[in-house]
Each structure stands twice: as structure tokens, then as C-alpha cells.
Coordinates of C-alpha atoms in Angstrom, one line a residue:
M1 CA 14.5 -0.2 -10.9
K2 CA 11.5 1.4 -9.1
I3 CA 12.1 4.9 -7.9
F4 CA 10.1 6.3 -5.0
K5 CA 10.3 10.0 -4.2
I6 CA 8.6 11.1 -0.9
I7 CA 7.9 14.7 0.0
T8 CA 7.4 15.0 3.7
L9 CA 7.7 17.3 6.7
F10 CA 9.2 14.4 8.7
P11 CA 12.0 12.7 6.7
E12 CA 13.3 10.9 9.8
F13 CA 10.0 8.9 9.8
F14 CA 11.3 6.8 6.9
E15 CA 14.8 6.0 8.1
S16 CA 14.1 2.7 9.8
P17 CA 11.3 1.2 7.7
L18 CA 13.2 1.6 4.4
Q19 CA 16.4 0.1 5.8
T20 CA 15.1 -3.1 7.4
G21 CA 13.5 -6.4 6.3
L22 CA 12.6 -7.0 2.6
M23 CA 12.7 -3.3 1.9
G24 CA 16.2 -2.9 3.0
K25 CA 17.4 -5.9 1.1
A26 CA 15.6 -4.6 -2.1
V27 CA 17.6 -1.4 -1.8
E28 CA 20.8 -3.3 -1.3
K29 CA 20.1 -5.4 -4.4
G30 CA 19.3 -2.3 -6.5
L31 CA 15.6 -3.3 -7.0
C32 CA 14.4 0.1 -5.8
R33 CA 15.6 3.5 -4.7
F34 CA 14.2 6.0 -2.3
E35 CA 14.5 9.8 -2.4
I36 CA 13.3 11.4 0.8
I37 CA 12.6 15.1 0.3
N38 CA 12.2 17.5 3.2
L39 CA 9.4 19.9 2.4
R40 CA 10.6 22.3 5.1
Q41 CA 13.4 23.4 2.7
W42 CA 10.8 25.5 0.9
G43 CA 9.0 26.7 4.0
E44 CA 8.3 30.4 4.3
G45 CA 9.8 32.9 6.8
Q46 CA 12.2 32.4 9.6
Y47 CA 10.5 29.3 10.9
R48 CA 10.1 27.6 7.4
Q49 CA 6.4 27.6 7.7
C50 CA 4.6 25.1 5.5
D51 CA 1.0 25.2 6.8
D52 CA -1.6 27.9 7.4
Y53 CA -5.2 28.3 8.5
P54 CA -7.9 27.2 6.0
Y55 CA -9.9 29.9 4.1
G56 CA -13.5 29.8 5.2
G57 CA -12.6 28.9 8.8
G58 CA -12.6 25.5 10.5
S59 CA -10.3 23.5 12.7
G60 CA -6.8 22.4 11.8
M61 CA -4.2 23.6 9.4
V62 CA -3.6 23.0 5.7
L63 CA -0.3 22.5 3.9
M64 CA 0.4 25.6 1.8
P65 CA 0.6 25.3 -2.0
G66 CA 3.8 27.4 -2.3
P67 CA 6.3 25.0 -0.7
L68 CA 4.6 22.0 -2.3
F69 CA 4.6 23.6 -5.8
K70 CA 8.4 24.2 -5.5
A71 CA 9.2 20.7 -4.1
I72 CA 7.1 18.9 -6.7
E73 CA 8.3 21.0 -9.7
L74 CA 11.9 20.4 -8.7
H75 CA 11.7 16.6 -8.0
K76 CA 8.7 15.2 -9.9
G77 CA 10.3 14.7 -13.3
D78 CA 8.3 12.0 -15.1
S79 CA 7.1 10.4 -11.9
T80 CA 3.5 9.5 -11.2
V81 CA 2.3 11.7 -8.4
I82 CA 0.4 10.0 -5.6
Y83 CA -1.4 11.8 -2.7
P84 CA -2.5 9.4 0.1
S85 CA -5.8 10.9 1.4
P86 CA -8.9 9.6 3.2
S87 CA -10.9 11.3 0.3
G88 CA -9.2 9.3 -2.4
E89 CA -9.9 6.1 -4.3
L90 CA -9.8 3.0 -2.1
L91 CA -6.5 1.0 -2.3
T92 CA -7.2 -2.5 -3.6
Q93 CA -5.0 -5.2 -5.0
E94 CA -6.3 -4.4 -8.5
L95 CA -5.2 -0.8 -8.0
V96 CA -1.8 -1.9 -6.8
K97 CA -1.3 -3.9 -10.0
K98 CA -2.3 -0.9 -12.1
L99 CA 0.1 1.4 -10.2
F100 CA 2.9 -1.2 -10.6
L101 CA 3.0 -0.5 -14.3
Y102 CA 4.7 2.8 -13.6
D103 CA 8.5 3.1 -13.0
S104 CA 8.8 6.2 -10.8
Y105 CA 6.5 7.6 -8.1
C106 CA 6.3 10.9 -6.2
F107 CA 4.4 10.7 -3.0
I108 CA 3.0 13.8 -1.2
C109 CA 2.6 13.2 2.5
G110 CA -0.2 15.3 3.9
Q111 CA -0.5 16.5 7.4
Y112 CA -3.2 18.1 9.6
E113 CA -6.3 18.7 7.5
G114 CA -4.5 17.9 4.3
I115 CA -3.0 19.9 1.4
D116 CA -4.3 22.9 -0.6
Q117 CA -6.7 21.6 -3.3
R118 CA -4.7 23.5 -6.0
V119 CA -1.8 21.1 -5.5
I120 CA -4.1 18.2 -6.2
D121 CA -5.6 19.9 -9.2
R122 CA -2.1 20.8 -10.7
F123 CA 0.0 17.8 -9.9
V124 CA -1.8 14.7 -8.5
D125 CA -2.4 11.7 -10.7
Y126 CA -3.8 9.4 -8.0
E127 CA -5.5 10.4 -4.8
I128 CA -5.6 7.1 -2.8
S129 CA -7.2 6.1 0.5
V130 CA -5.7 3.1 2.4
G131 CA -9.0 2.5 4.3
D132 CA -12.0 4.1 5.9
Y133 CA -10.1 5.5 8.9
I134 CA -8.0 8.4 9.8
L135 CA -4.2 8.3 10.3
S136 CA -1.9 10.9 11.9
G137 CA -0.2 11.7 8.7
G138 CA 0.3 10.7 5.1
E139 CA 3.6 9.0 5.9
Y140 CA 1.9 5.9 7.3
A141 CA -0.3 5.5 4.2
T142 CA 2.7 6.2 1.9
L143 CA 4.6 3.3 3.5
T144 CA 1.6 1.0 3.0
I145 CA 1.3 1.8 -0.7
I146 CA 5.0 1.5 -1.3
D147 CA 5.2 -1.9 0.4
A148 CA 2.2 -3.2 -1.6
L149 CA 4.0 -2.1 -4.8
C150 CA 7.4 -3.5 -3.9
R151 CA 6.0 -7.0 -3.4
Y152 CA 5.5 -7.2 -7.2
I153 CA 9.1 -6.3 -8.0
P154 CA 10.8 -9.5 -9.4
G155 CA 13.4 -10.6 -6.8
F156 CA 11.7 -8.7 -3.9
M157 CA 10.0 -11.8 -2.5
S158 CA 12.1 -14.8 -1.7
N159 CA 9.3 -17.0 -3.0
P160 CA 7.3 -15.4 -5.8
Q161 CA 4.6 -18.1 -5.5
S162 CA 3.6 -16.4 -2.3
L163 CA 2.1 -13.5 -4.2
L164 CA -0.4 -15.8 -5.9
E165 CA -1.7 -17.3 -2.6
E166 CA -2.1 -14.2 -0.5
S167 CA -5.3 -12.5 0.5
F168 CA -7.2 -10.5 -2.1
E169 CA -5.8 -12.4 -5.0
N170 CA -8.9 -13.7 -6.9
Y171 CA -11.0 -11.7 -4.3
L172 CA -10.4 -14.3 -1.6
L173 CA -8.9 -13.9 1.9
E174 CA -6.0 -16.3 2.6
Y175 CA -6.5 -19.7 4.2
P176 CA -5.3 -20.5 7.8
H177 CA -1.6 -21.3 8.3
Y178 CA 0.0 -23.8 10.8
T179 CA 3.5 -24.7 11.7
R180 CA 5.3 -26.9 14.4
P181 CA 4.5 -28.2 16.9
R182 CA 1.8 -30.5 15.6
E183 CA -0.2 -30.0 18.8
I184 CA -0.2 -27.4 21.5
D185 CA -2.6 -27.0 24.5
G186 CA -4.9 -29.6 23.0
M187 CA -5.1 -27.8 19.6
A188 CA -3.9 -29.9 16.7
V189 CA -3.0 -29.2 13.1
P190 CA -5.8 -30.4 10.8
D191 CA -5.0 -33.9 9.6
I192 CA -5.4 -33.0 6.0
L193 CA -2.3 -30.8 6.1
I194 CA -0.1 -33.6 7.1
S195 CA -1.7 -36.2 4.8
G196 CA 0.7 -35.6 1.9
N197 CA -2.2 -35.4 -0.5
H198 CA -1.4 -32.1 -2.3
E199 CA -4.7 -32.0 -4.3
K200 CA -6.8 -32.5 -1.1
I201 CA -4.7 -29.8 0.7
R202 CA -5.3 -27.4 -2.2
Q203 CA -9.0 -28.0 -2.1
W204 CA -9.1 -27.7 1.7
R205 CA -7.3 -24.4 1.6
L206 CA -9.7 -23.1 -1.1
E207 CA -12.7 -24.1 1.0
K208 CA -11.3 -22.3 4.0
S209 CA -10.5 -19.2 2.0
I210 CA -14.1 -19.2 0.7
E211 CA -15.5 -19.7 4.2
K212 CA -13.5 -16.9 5.7
T213 CA -14.2 -14.5 2.9
K214 CA -17.9 -15.1 3.0
A215 CA -18.0 -14.6 6.8
V216 CA -15.6 -11.6 7.1
R217 CA -15.8 -9.8 3.8
P218 CA -19.1 -10.5 2.0
D219 CA -18.3 -7.7 -0.4
L220 CA -15.2 -9.6 -1.6
Y221 CA -17.1 -12.9 -1.7
R222 CA -19.7 -11.4 -4.1
L223 CA -16.9 -10.3 -6.4
Y224 CA -15.4 -13.8 -6.2
K225 CA -18.7 -15.4 -6.9
A226 CA -19.4 -13.1 -9.9
K227 CA -16.0 -13.8 -11.4
K228 CA -16.4 -17.6 -10.8
D229 CA -19.9 -17.6 -12.4
E230 CA -18.6 -15.6 -15.4
V231 CA -15.7 -18.1 -16.0
E232 CA -18.1 -21.1 -15.7
Q233 CA -20.6 -19.7 -18.2

């Protein structure tokens, strides 16, 4: 069973996402467990303050180390500590596979300008960015990382083969998908997909994946080409 501990100022944020869809079913089947930890419990003063102005000046607030130290020390255990941050290592499918080797995770959801650097220095094993953009809080990124990890849990996906055909596996984006009806508004499903020739369908899908990756993500295409050339040598 995978265990996900989430330290956050907004525990209610996770109520719906972790109870619906594949995630909710995984919890019901005992494939994973979530522990939502309200950081406000260790806040200071009458108003349970967890943030303060940054030393050196600047805009925004920073989550204080005191409450975070207490929350992490009490709940971390042997968990791998992950801090989603725009300053972190970029999340890739390869990194997801690496993280999946762990059994228990403790996520720190940052807010405002982030968290005190001393928390990172003391506790954080992985500082991870989900992309080159800014979100309103670490909760959004935490859900993204958790979902990416859960997809590798045996029994989480109804069809495990889907994992092997998704975007980013083997550095290629996924091929186009079609379903019924066969034609709509003059747009028809490619004939090859209804030919029944599975080898030709496989080849067509590979070609479309390569075309899309080359056009949309040339960085991934270069990785794909390098790996392909290495295998063929």
C-alpha cells in the first residue's frame, strides 16, 4: 500500500479529488491511503499564524519554519519528503518512475512565496516543479504528482497496458484517438483504424506519435531519436 501524507493549510482542498474517480476506487480497494495534516494545528498565537514577512524585504509572505518543523517531525516517519516548488527539479515520467520505488511520501504544500529555506535544508528529499508556470498553492502540484504516482500502482488502472501507450513513455507523445461515430460533420475516422490489420495500425500510431512529438515537443523528439539510434547501433 502506498501512503501519502499531505501537510497543508487547506485540508478541505483534498476532500473531493481523493474520493472520486480512480483515486477514490484505489482507496476503497486498499491500494493507497491518504493522511491530510492541517498545518494550522501548530500555528502560533491566537490566530494560529503560520506565515510571516520575509527577511530582507520583498512582497508576499513565507511559511514559517516553526509550525512546519513540528508537523514534519510528528508525521514524517520513514516517508520520503517532497516539496512541490517552481524552483525544483522538473517532473518527468522518468522521475515519476524513480519516486514510485518509495512506499510512503510526505508532501509539504507551500503557499504565498513558499516556505522557509531551513525546512528544505532539514527535511526535503525532493523539490519538484510540475512545469514552468506558477500555481496558487502547492496543493495543485501535490495532486498532480500523486496522480502520476498512483497510475503505476498495480490494480489502479483498469487496463495496465494503457500505461505503456501513454504520452512520454519512450519520449513520444501519444497518437490521436477516435471513437464512434465513424463520421461526423464530414470528418471521418482514418481508414487504417478500421482495417483490422493490427500491425499496420501499430505502425500508423507510431508514425503519428513521432510526427506530433517532432512538431510540438522537439526536445522530447531529440531524446527519442538519441535512444533509438543507441538501440540500433
